[in-house]
């Protein structure tokens, strides 16, 4: 009986150890790592705290390239694993940071360009489950090449299917707390006169004219706002980055690998064309451009004054250390910070270390049990001899 009780107690402790490791790696690690993420201080916030005025500050969370696996290429375990990781990361971020608005910069789905109607509905259902959010948080997306296909695969059917689900258009101004965001379908900025491309370009020209016409120049050369359209600098959010030769100038722990940084970008595939990039900068002269697509981080200053930040992929399938951007944005200023998610290598190391430790404990226990049994047998034998 004591042996049976000892075995039962050991089994219970072993099971409890396994459960604790699992709960930490699949739940608690997200809170542990992301607890250090904080909203960056904005000058408007600091001024308000000093009693110098109250300019609203918008708490903005930006992520990119979730690449939800579909029915064609997605292995079931890979799909379940990646979606669970992204769901836990996103829900933890919402709980800890409580953003007012969330942007996803395209490639929501990995197989949107191929999906049948049935598979598309299933992908959308899973996305809504993973990225569910409270009513006081607004979620907006831009379209990526994996959502509707590259330019040569793009069609009105796939584009309108995406726009209907997410209630967006290919060129749209979103205003929140006096801050204007321009959301662009960069996949359509091919410049070859295709019907979708022409439609998007015409809409961008209209928006640009409306923004420019909203400003008058007063007697002393000061800009005077005529309408609410231009109360803030322009923030352009899109999937493709503006044209750059490569990622060779990109630095940071979530930048591309040294080998990838030297790869020359192909226009209209890895980035927008040089012509399309110049058009966007000329039309809008944005204060900040946020883009995705490359799956790695990069900061690029175009023409010496237009800052672009490429947001890394949010999926562990694409990188070991996913991250997202936190922005405190007011009508005249913005500050950004980056929040990293748990490294997948760390999670794997914890599981491997815990497994090795458990095996050692079990082997040690078995050896100890074996010795105790041998000792008991010896005592029984001596008793019989006596």
Short mmCIF file of C-alpha atoms in Angstrom, two decimals:
data_model
loop_
_atom_site.label_atom_id
_atom_site.label_comp_id
_atom_site.label_asym_id
_atom_site.label_seq_id
_atom_site.Cartn_x
_atom_site.Cartn_y
_atom_site.Cartn_z
CA UNK A 1 0.00 0.00 0.00
CA UNK A 2 2.72 2.57 0.80
CA UNK A 3 4.29 1.80 -2.60
CA UNK A 4 0.97 2.30 -4.36
CA UNK A 5 0.40 5.57 -2.49
CA UNK A 6 3.90 6.72 -3.40
CA UNK A 7 3.31 5.93 -7.07
CA UNK A 8 -0.02 7.76 -7.05
CA UNK A 9 1.52 10.81 -5.42
CA UNK A 10 4.41 10.83 -7.90
CA UNK A 11 2.02 10.53 -10.86
CA UNK A 12 -0.08 13.40 -9.51
CA UNK A 13 2.97 15.65 -9.08
CA UNK A 14 4.22 14.76 -12.58
CA UNK A 15 0.83 15.57 -14.10
CA UNK A 16 0.67 18.86 -12.19
CA UNK A 17 4.15 19.76 -13.46
CA UNK A 18 3.10 19.09 -17.07
CA UNK A 19 -0.06 21.19 -16.67
CA UNK A 20 1.90 24.10 -15.16
CA UNK A 21 4.42 24.10 -18.02
CA UNK A 22 1.60 23.95 -20.59
CA UNK A 23 -0.36 26.80 -18.98
CA UNK A 24 2.73 28.99 -18.80
CA UNK A 25 3.79 28.37 -22.42
CA UNK A 26 0.31 28.70 -23.90
CA UNK A 27 -1.22 31.43 -21.69
CA UNK A 28 0.93 33.15 -19.10
CA UNK A 29 4.01 33.74 -21.26
CA UNK A 30 2.08 36.27 -23.36
CA UNK A 31 1.26 38.34 -20.28
CA UNK A 32 4.81 37.95 -18.93
CA UNK A 33 6.47 39.18 -22.14
CA UNK A 34 3.93 41.83 -23.16
CA UNK A 35 3.49 43.31 -19.68
CA UNK A 36 6.50 45.55 -20.37
CA UNK A 37 4.80 47.06 -23.45
CA UNK A 38 3.50 50.57 -22.79
CA UNK A 39 2.04 53.37 -24.84
CA UNK A 40 4.71 55.87 -25.88
CA UNK A 41 4.38 59.37 -24.46
CA UNK A 42 3.04 61.93 -26.89
CA UNK A 43 3.72 65.66 -26.54
CA UNK A 44 -0.04 66.24 -26.48
CA UNK A 45 -0.38 63.85 -23.54
CA UNK A 46 2.47 65.52 -21.67
CA UNK A 47 1.01 68.99 -22.34
CA UNK A 48 -2.36 67.85 -21.05
CA UNK A 49 -0.76 66.43 -17.91
CA UNK A 50 0.96 69.79 -17.32
CA UNK A 51 -2.36 71.60 -17.75
CA UNK A 52 -1.31 73.28 -21.00
CA UNK A 53 -4.28 72.16 -23.06
CA UNK A 54 -6.02 68.99 -24.08
CA UNK A 55 -5.36 67.67 -27.59
CA UNK A 56 -6.89 64.20 -27.97
CA UNK A 57 -4.38 61.37 -28.31
CA UNK A 58 -5.40 58.26 -30.23
CA UNK A 59 -4.04 54.91 -29.01
CA UNK A 60 -3.29 53.03 -32.22
CA UNK A 61 -2.13 49.42 -32.56
CA UNK A 62 -0.74 48.28 -35.94
CA UNK A 63 0.13 44.74 -37.02
CA UNK A 64 0.60 43.04 -40.36
CA UNK A 65 0.75 39.80 -42.35
CA UNK A 66 -1.22 37.38 -40.19
CA UNK A 67 -1.41 34.86 -43.08
CA UNK A 68 -4.19 32.66 -41.75
CA UNK A 69 -3.60 29.29 -43.38
CA UNK A 70 -6.26 27.98 -45.73
CA UNK A 71 -7.55 24.62 -46.92
CA UNK A 72 -4.96 24.09 -49.67
CA UNK A 73 -1.47 24.51 -48.20
CA UNK A 74 -2.17 24.59 -44.49
CA UNK A 75 -1.28 21.47 -42.47
CA UNK A 76 -3.88 21.05 -39.74
CA UNK A 77 -1.41 21.17 -36.85
CA UNK A 78 0.44 24.17 -38.27
CA UNK A 79 -2.89 25.93 -38.76
CA UNK A 80 -4.13 25.22 -35.23
CA UNK A 81 -0.80 26.14 -33.66
CA UNK A 82 -0.32 29.46 -35.48
CA UNK A 83 -3.89 30.58 -35.03
CA UNK A 84 -3.81 29.78 -31.32
CA UNK A 85 -0.59 31.79 -30.92
CA UNK A 86 -1.98 34.82 -32.77
CA UNK A 87 -5.29 34.67 -30.92
CA UNK A 88 -3.61 34.57 -27.53
CA UNK A 89 -1.19 37.37 -28.49
CA UNK A 90 -3.95 39.62 -29.83
CA UNK A 91 -6.36 39.03 -26.98
CA UNK A 92 -3.56 39.62 -24.45
CA UNK A 93 -2.63 42.88 -26.20
CA UNK A 94 -6.26 44.04 -26.10
CA UNK A 95 -6.55 43.22 -22.40
CA UNK A 96 -3.26 44.83 -21.37
CA UNK A 97 -3.15 47.84 -23.70
CA UNK A 98 -6.79 48.58 -24.61
CA UNK A 99 -6.15 50.32 -27.96
CA UNK A 100 -8.83 52.55 -29.43
CA UNK A 101 -8.13 51.50 -33.01
CA UNK A 102 -6.32 48.53 -34.59
CA UNK A 103 -4.97 48.37 -38.13
CA UNK A 104 -3.92 45.19 -39.96
CA UNK A 105 -1.76 45.97 -42.99
CA UNK A 106 -2.83 43.26 -45.39
CA UNK A 107 -2.25 39.56 -46.07
CA UNK A 108 -4.89 38.69 -43.52
CA UNK A 109 -5.29 35.35 -45.25
CA UNK A 110 -2.65 33.17 -46.83
CA UNK A 111 -4.87 31.71 -49.54
CA UNK A 112 -7.46 34.39 -50.22
CA UNK A 113 -6.27 34.53 -53.82
CA UNK A 114 -7.25 30.86 -54.30
CA UNK A 115 -10.08 30.29 -51.83
CA UNK A 116 -13.39 28.88 -52.94
CA UNK A 117 -16.50 30.54 -51.52
CA UNK A 118 -16.82 27.78 -48.91
CA UNK A 119 -13.17 28.00 -47.83
CA UNK A 120 -13.37 31.79 -47.78
CA UNK A 121 -16.32 31.71 -45.39
CA UNK A 122 -14.42 29.36 -43.09
CA UNK A 123 -11.31 31.58 -43.17
CA UNK A 124 -13.39 34.66 -42.33
CA UNK A 125 -15.11 32.85 -39.46
CA UNK A 126 -11.77 31.88 -37.95
CA UNK A 127 -10.39 35.39 -38.38
CA UNK A 128 -13.36 36.89 -36.56
CA UNK A 129 -12.90 34.44 -33.71
CA UNK A 130 -9.18 35.14 -33.36
CA UNK A 131 -9.38 38.92 -33.70
CA UNK A 132 -12.61 39.52 -31.81
CA UNK A 133 -12.59 42.87 -30.02
CA UNK A 134 -14.84 45.00 -27.79
CA UNK A 135 -17.14 47.60 -29.30
CA UNK A 136 -14.96 50.45 -28.04
CA UNK A 137 -12.05 49.21 -30.19
CA UNK A 138 -12.29 49.71 -33.94
CA UNK A 139 -10.52 47.25 -36.26
CA UNK A 140 -9.60 48.30 -39.80
CA UNK A 141 -7.67 46.43 -42.47
CA UNK A 142 -6.05 47.05 -45.83
CA UNK A 143 -5.90 44.47 -48.57
CA UNK A 144 -2.75 42.50 -49.39
CA UNK A 145 -1.61 40.41 -52.33
CA UNK A 146 -2.40 37.12 -50.54
CA UNK A 147 -5.95 38.34 -49.90
CA UNK A 148 -6.85 38.98 -53.54
CA UNK A 149 -3.77 37.87 -55.49
CA UNK A 150 -0.92 39.74 -57.11
CA UNK A 151 -1.87 42.18 -59.84
CA UNK A 152 -2.11 39.47 -62.52
CA UNK A 153 -4.36 37.33 -60.25
CA UNK A 154 -6.51 40.16 -58.91
CA UNK A 155 -10.16 40.35 -59.95
CA UNK A 156 -13.20 42.42 -59.12
CA UNK A 157 -14.83 39.36 -57.56
CA UNK A 158 -11.98 38.72 -55.08
CA UNK A 159 -11.57 42.42 -54.32
CA UNK A 160 -15.28 43.04 -53.70
CA UNK A 161 -15.51 39.86 -51.62
CA UNK A 162 -12.76 41.19 -49.36
CA UNK A 163 -14.18 44.72 -49.21
CA UNK A 164 -17.65 43.44 -48.32
CA UNK A 165 -16.40 41.36 -45.39
CA UNK A 166 -14.26 44.15 -43.92
CA UNK A 167 -16.44 47.10 -44.96
CA UNK A 168 -13.62 48.96 -46.69
CA UNK A 169 -12.79 50.45 -50.08
CA UNK A 170 -9.50 50.50 -51.97
CA UNK A 171 -8.86 54.17 -51.19
CA UNK A 172 -10.39 55.58 -48.04
CA UNK A 173 -9.84 58.31 -45.48
CA UNK A 174 -10.60 57.33 -41.87
CA UNK A 175 -10.72 60.14 -39.30
CA UNK A 176 -10.50 59.43 -35.59
CA UNK A 177 -9.98 62.11 -32.92
CA UNK A 178 -9.01 64.59 -35.61
CA UNK A 179 -6.37 62.27 -37.07
CA UNK A 180 -6.63 61.32 -40.76
CA UNK A 181 -5.53 57.89 -41.96
CA UNK A 182 -5.39 57.09 -45.67
CA UNK A 183 -5.94 53.37 -46.31
CA UNK A 184 -4.68 52.30 -49.74
CA UNK A 185 -5.04 49.16 -51.85
CA UNK A 186 -1.39 49.13 -52.88
CA UNK A 187 -1.84 45.90 -54.88
CA UNK A 188 -3.76 47.97 -57.44
CA UNK A 189 -1.06 50.63 -57.85
CA UNK A 190 0.40 48.84 -60.85
CA UNK A 191 0.03 51.77 -63.20
CA UNK A 192 -0.88 49.76 -66.29
CA UNK A 193 -4.40 51.12 -66.69
CA UNK A 194 -6.23 47.95 -65.62
CA UNK A 195 -9.82 48.67 -64.55
CA UNK A 196 -9.17 48.15 -60.83
CA UNK A 197 -5.87 50.07 -60.98
CA UNK A 198 -7.47 52.99 -62.78
CA UNK A 199 -10.38 53.07 -60.37
CA UNK A 200 -8.07 53.19 -57.34
CA UNK A 201 -5.82 55.82 -58.89
CA UNK A 202 -8.81 58.03 -59.79
CA UNK A 203 -10.09 57.77 -56.21
CA UNK A 204 -6.68 58.67 -54.79
CA UNK A 205 -6.52 61.72 -57.05
CA UNK A 206 -9.95 62.83 -55.79
CA UNK A 207 -8.87 62.42 -52.16
CA UNK A 208 -5.64 64.32 -52.83
CA UNK A 209 -7.53 67.22 -54.41
CA UNK A 210 -10.01 67.29 -51.53
CA UNK A 211 -7.14 67.43 -49.02
CA UNK A 212 -5.33 70.15 -50.92
CA UNK A 213 -8.48 72.20 -51.44
CA UNK A 214 -9.22 72.06 -47.71
CA UNK A 215 -6.28 74.40 -47.07
CA UNK A 216 -6.10 78.12 -47.75
CA UNK A 217 -3.01 80.22 -47.40
CA UNK A 218 -3.60 83.35 -45.33
CA UNK A 219 -1.97 86.76 -45.68
CA UNK A 220 1.02 85.84 -43.58
CA UNK A 221 1.66 82.59 -45.43
CA UNK A 222 0.06 80.43 -42.75
CA UNK A 223 -2.03 77.42 -43.69
CA UNK A 224 -5.65 77.87 -42.71
CA UNK A 225 -8.00 74.88 -42.58
CA UNK A 226 -11.24 75.30 -44.51
CA UNK A 227 -12.75 71.95 -43.60
CA UNK A 228 -12.19 69.10 -41.18
CA UNK A 229 -10.45 67.05 -43.89
CA UNK A 230 -6.98 68.37 -43.11
CA UNK A 231 -6.82 68.89 -39.37
CA UNK A 232 -3.91 66.48 -39.09
CA UNK A 233 -0.87 65.24 -40.99
CA UNK A 234 -1.57 62.40 -43.41
CA UNK A 235 -0.81 58.88 -42.25
CA UNK A 236 -0.73 56.40 -45.14
CA UNK A 237 -1.33 52.72 -44.33
CA UNK A 238 -0.83 50.12 -47.07
CA UNK A 239 0.46 46.60 -47.65
CA UNK A 240 3.33 47.09 -50.09
CA UNK A 241 6.26 49.23 -48.97
CA UNK A 242 7.27 52.20 -51.10
CA UNK A 243 10.07 51.50 -53.51
CA UNK A 244 13.49 50.83 -52.03
CA UNK A 245 16.42 48.98 -53.54
CA UNK A 246 16.65 46.42 -50.74
CA UNK A 247 16.62 46.04 -46.96
CA UNK A 248 20.37 46.58 -46.77
CA UNK A 249 19.95 49.73 -44.62
CA UNK A 250 17.45 48.10 -42.24
CA UNK A 251 18.62 47.34 -38.73
CA UNK A 252 17.22 45.97 -35.50
CA UNK A 253 16.53 42.58 -33.97
CA UNK A 254 13.43 42.08 -36.15
CA UNK A 255 15.02 43.26 -39.41
CA UNK A 256 15.64 40.82 -42.25
CA UNK A 257 18.55 38.42 -41.93
CA UNK A 258 21.91 39.55 -43.28
CA UNK A 259 21.46 37.30 -46.31
CA UNK A 260 17.95 38.62 -47.05
CA UNK A 261 18.98 42.26 -46.65
CA UNK A 262 21.22 42.10 -49.71
CA UNK A 263 18.50 40.76 -52.01
CA UNK A 264 17.47 43.39 -54.56
CA UNK A 265 13.75 44.22 -54.48
CA UNK A 266 11.67 43.59 -57.57
CA UNK A 267 9.34 46.51 -58.31
CA UNK A 268 5.60 45.68 -58.15
CA UNK A 269 6.44 42.42 -56.40
CA UNK A 270 8.56 43.17 -53.32
CA UNK A 271 7.61 46.84 -53.27
CA UNK A 272 5.65 49.46 -55.17
CA UNK A 273 7.18 50.71 -58.37
CA UNK A 274 9.31 53.83 -58.23
CA UNK A 275 6.67 55.72 -60.26
CA UNK A 276 3.78 54.69 -57.95
CA UNK A 277 5.85 55.59 -54.88
CA UNK A 278 6.61 59.06 -56.25
CA UNK A 279 2.92 59.59 -57.05
CA UNK A 280 1.81 58.75 -53.50
CA UNK A 281 4.43 61.01 -51.96
CA UNK A 282 3.59 63.85 -54.36
CA UNK A 283 -0.19 63.57 -53.87
CA UNK A 284 -0.24 63.30 -50.09
CA UNK A 285 3.17 64.25 -48.66
CA UNK A 286 2.49 61.98 -45.68
CA UNK A 287 3.94 62.46 -42.25
CA UNK A 288 4.25 58.70 -41.84
CA UNK A 289 3.82 55.60 -44.03
CA UNK A 290 3.24 52.21 -42.42
CA UNK A 291 3.50 49.11 -44.61
CA UNK A 292 3.91 45.33 -44.35
CA UNK A 293 4.59 42.61 -46.95
CA UNK A 294 8.30 41.99 -46.27
CA UNK A 295 7.64 40.23 -42.92
CA UNK A 296 10.60 42.15 -41.43
CA UNK A 297 11.06 45.54 -39.80
CA UNK A 298 12.62 48.49 -41.57
CA UNK A 299 12.74 52.26 -41.29
CA UNK A 300 13.29 54.26 -44.47
CA UNK A 301 13.35 58.01 -44.95
CA UNK A 302 12.23 58.82 -48.49
CA UNK A 303 13.50 62.02 -50.14
CA UNK A 304 14.96 62.99 -46.80
CA UNK A 305 11.61 63.78 -45.16
CA UNK A 306 8.97 61.03 -45.61
CA UNK A 307 9.33 58.36 -42.93
CA UNK A 308 8.19 54.83 -43.73
CA UNK A 309 8.13 51.97 -41.25
CA UNK A 310 7.67 48.38 -42.41
CA UNK A 311 5.79 46.36 -39.78
CA UNK A 312 6.98 42.73 -39.32
CA UNK A 313 4.70 39.74 -39.66
CA UNK A 314 2.46 38.95 -36.69
CA UNK A 315 2.73 35.20 -37.38
CA UNK A 316 5.31 32.84 -35.86
CA UNK A 317 5.15 30.95 -39.15
CA UNK A 318 7.03 33.83 -40.77
CA UNK A 319 9.44 34.79 -38.01
CA UNK A 320 10.73 33.72 -34.62
CA UNK A 321 10.05 37.11 -32.98
CA UNK A 322 6.79 38.70 -34.20
CA UNK A 323 5.91 42.20 -33.06
CA UNK A 324 3.46 45.03 -33.51
CA UNK A 325 3.55 48.83 -33.38
CA UNK A 326 2.03 51.02 -30.67
CA UNK A 327 1.33 54.61 -31.65
CA UNK A 328 0.20 57.58 -29.57
CA UNK A 329 -1.09 59.87 -32.31
CA UNK A 330 -2.51 63.37 -32.02
CA UNK A 331 -3.56 65.89 -34.64
CA UNK A 332 -0.08 67.39 -34.77
CA UNK A 333 2.32 64.77 -33.47
CA UNK A 334 2.94 61.05 -33.13
CA UNK A 335 5.23 58.77 -31.14
CA UNK A 336 5.73 55.08 -31.76
CA UNK A 337 7.05 52.09 -29.85
CA UNK A 338 7.34 48.40 -30.61
CA UNK A 339 5.95 45.48 -28.63
CA UNK A 340 7.50 42.06 -29.14
CA UNK A 341 5.67 38.78 -28.70
CA UNK A 342 7.26 35.71 -27.07
CA UNK A 343 9.97 34.12 -29.19
CA UNK A 344 8.96 30.72 -30.46
CA UNK A 345 12.48 29.44 -29.78
CA UNK A 346 11.96 30.37 -26.11
CA UNK A 347 8.71 28.41 -25.93
CA UNK A 348 10.31 25.39 -27.58
CA UNK A 349 13.28 25.59 -25.20
CA UNK A 350 10.98 25.67 -22.18
CA UNK A 351 9.08 22.62 -23.42
CA UNK A 352 12.33 20.73 -24.18
CA UNK A 353 13.91 21.64 -20.85
CA UNK A 354 10.76 20.68 -18.94
CA UNK A 355 10.54 17.40 -20.85
CA UNK A 356 14.20 16.56 -20.16
CA UNK A 357 13.78 17.41 -16.48
CA UNK A 358 10.67 15.24 -16.23
CA UNK A 359 12.46 12.30 -17.86
CA UNK A 360 15.39 12.63 -15.42
CA UNK A 361 13.00 12.77 -12.46
CA UNK A 362 11.08 9.72 -13.71
CA UNK A 363 14.28 7.73 -14.29
CA UNK A 364 15.59 8.72 -10.88
CA UNK A 365 12.32 7.76 -9.26
CA UNK A 366 12.28 4.40 -11.07
CA UNK A 367 15.84 3.65 -9.97
CA UNK A 368 14.96 4.59 -6.39
CA UNK A 369 11.82 2.45 -6.57
CA UNK A 370 13.84 -0.44 -7.97
CA UNK A 371 16.36 -0.19 -5.13
CA UNK A 372 13.56 -0.08 -2.55
CA UNK A 373 11.97 -3.19 -4.08
CA UNK A 374 15.30 -5.00 -4.06
CA UNK A 375 15.85 -4.02 -0.40
CA UNK A 376 12.36 -5.23 0.50
CA UNK A 377 12.98 -8.58 -1.25
CA UNK A 378 16.22 -9.01 0.68
CA UNK A 379 14.42 -8.38 3.98
CA UNK A 380 11.71 -10.89 3.08
CA UNK A 381 14.33 -13.53 2.19
CA UNK A 382 16.19 -13.07 5.45
CA UNK A 383 12.92 -13.31 7.39
CA UNK A 384 12.11 -16.65 5.72
CA UNK A 385 15.58 -18.03 6.53
CA UNK A 386 15.16 -17.10 10.19
#
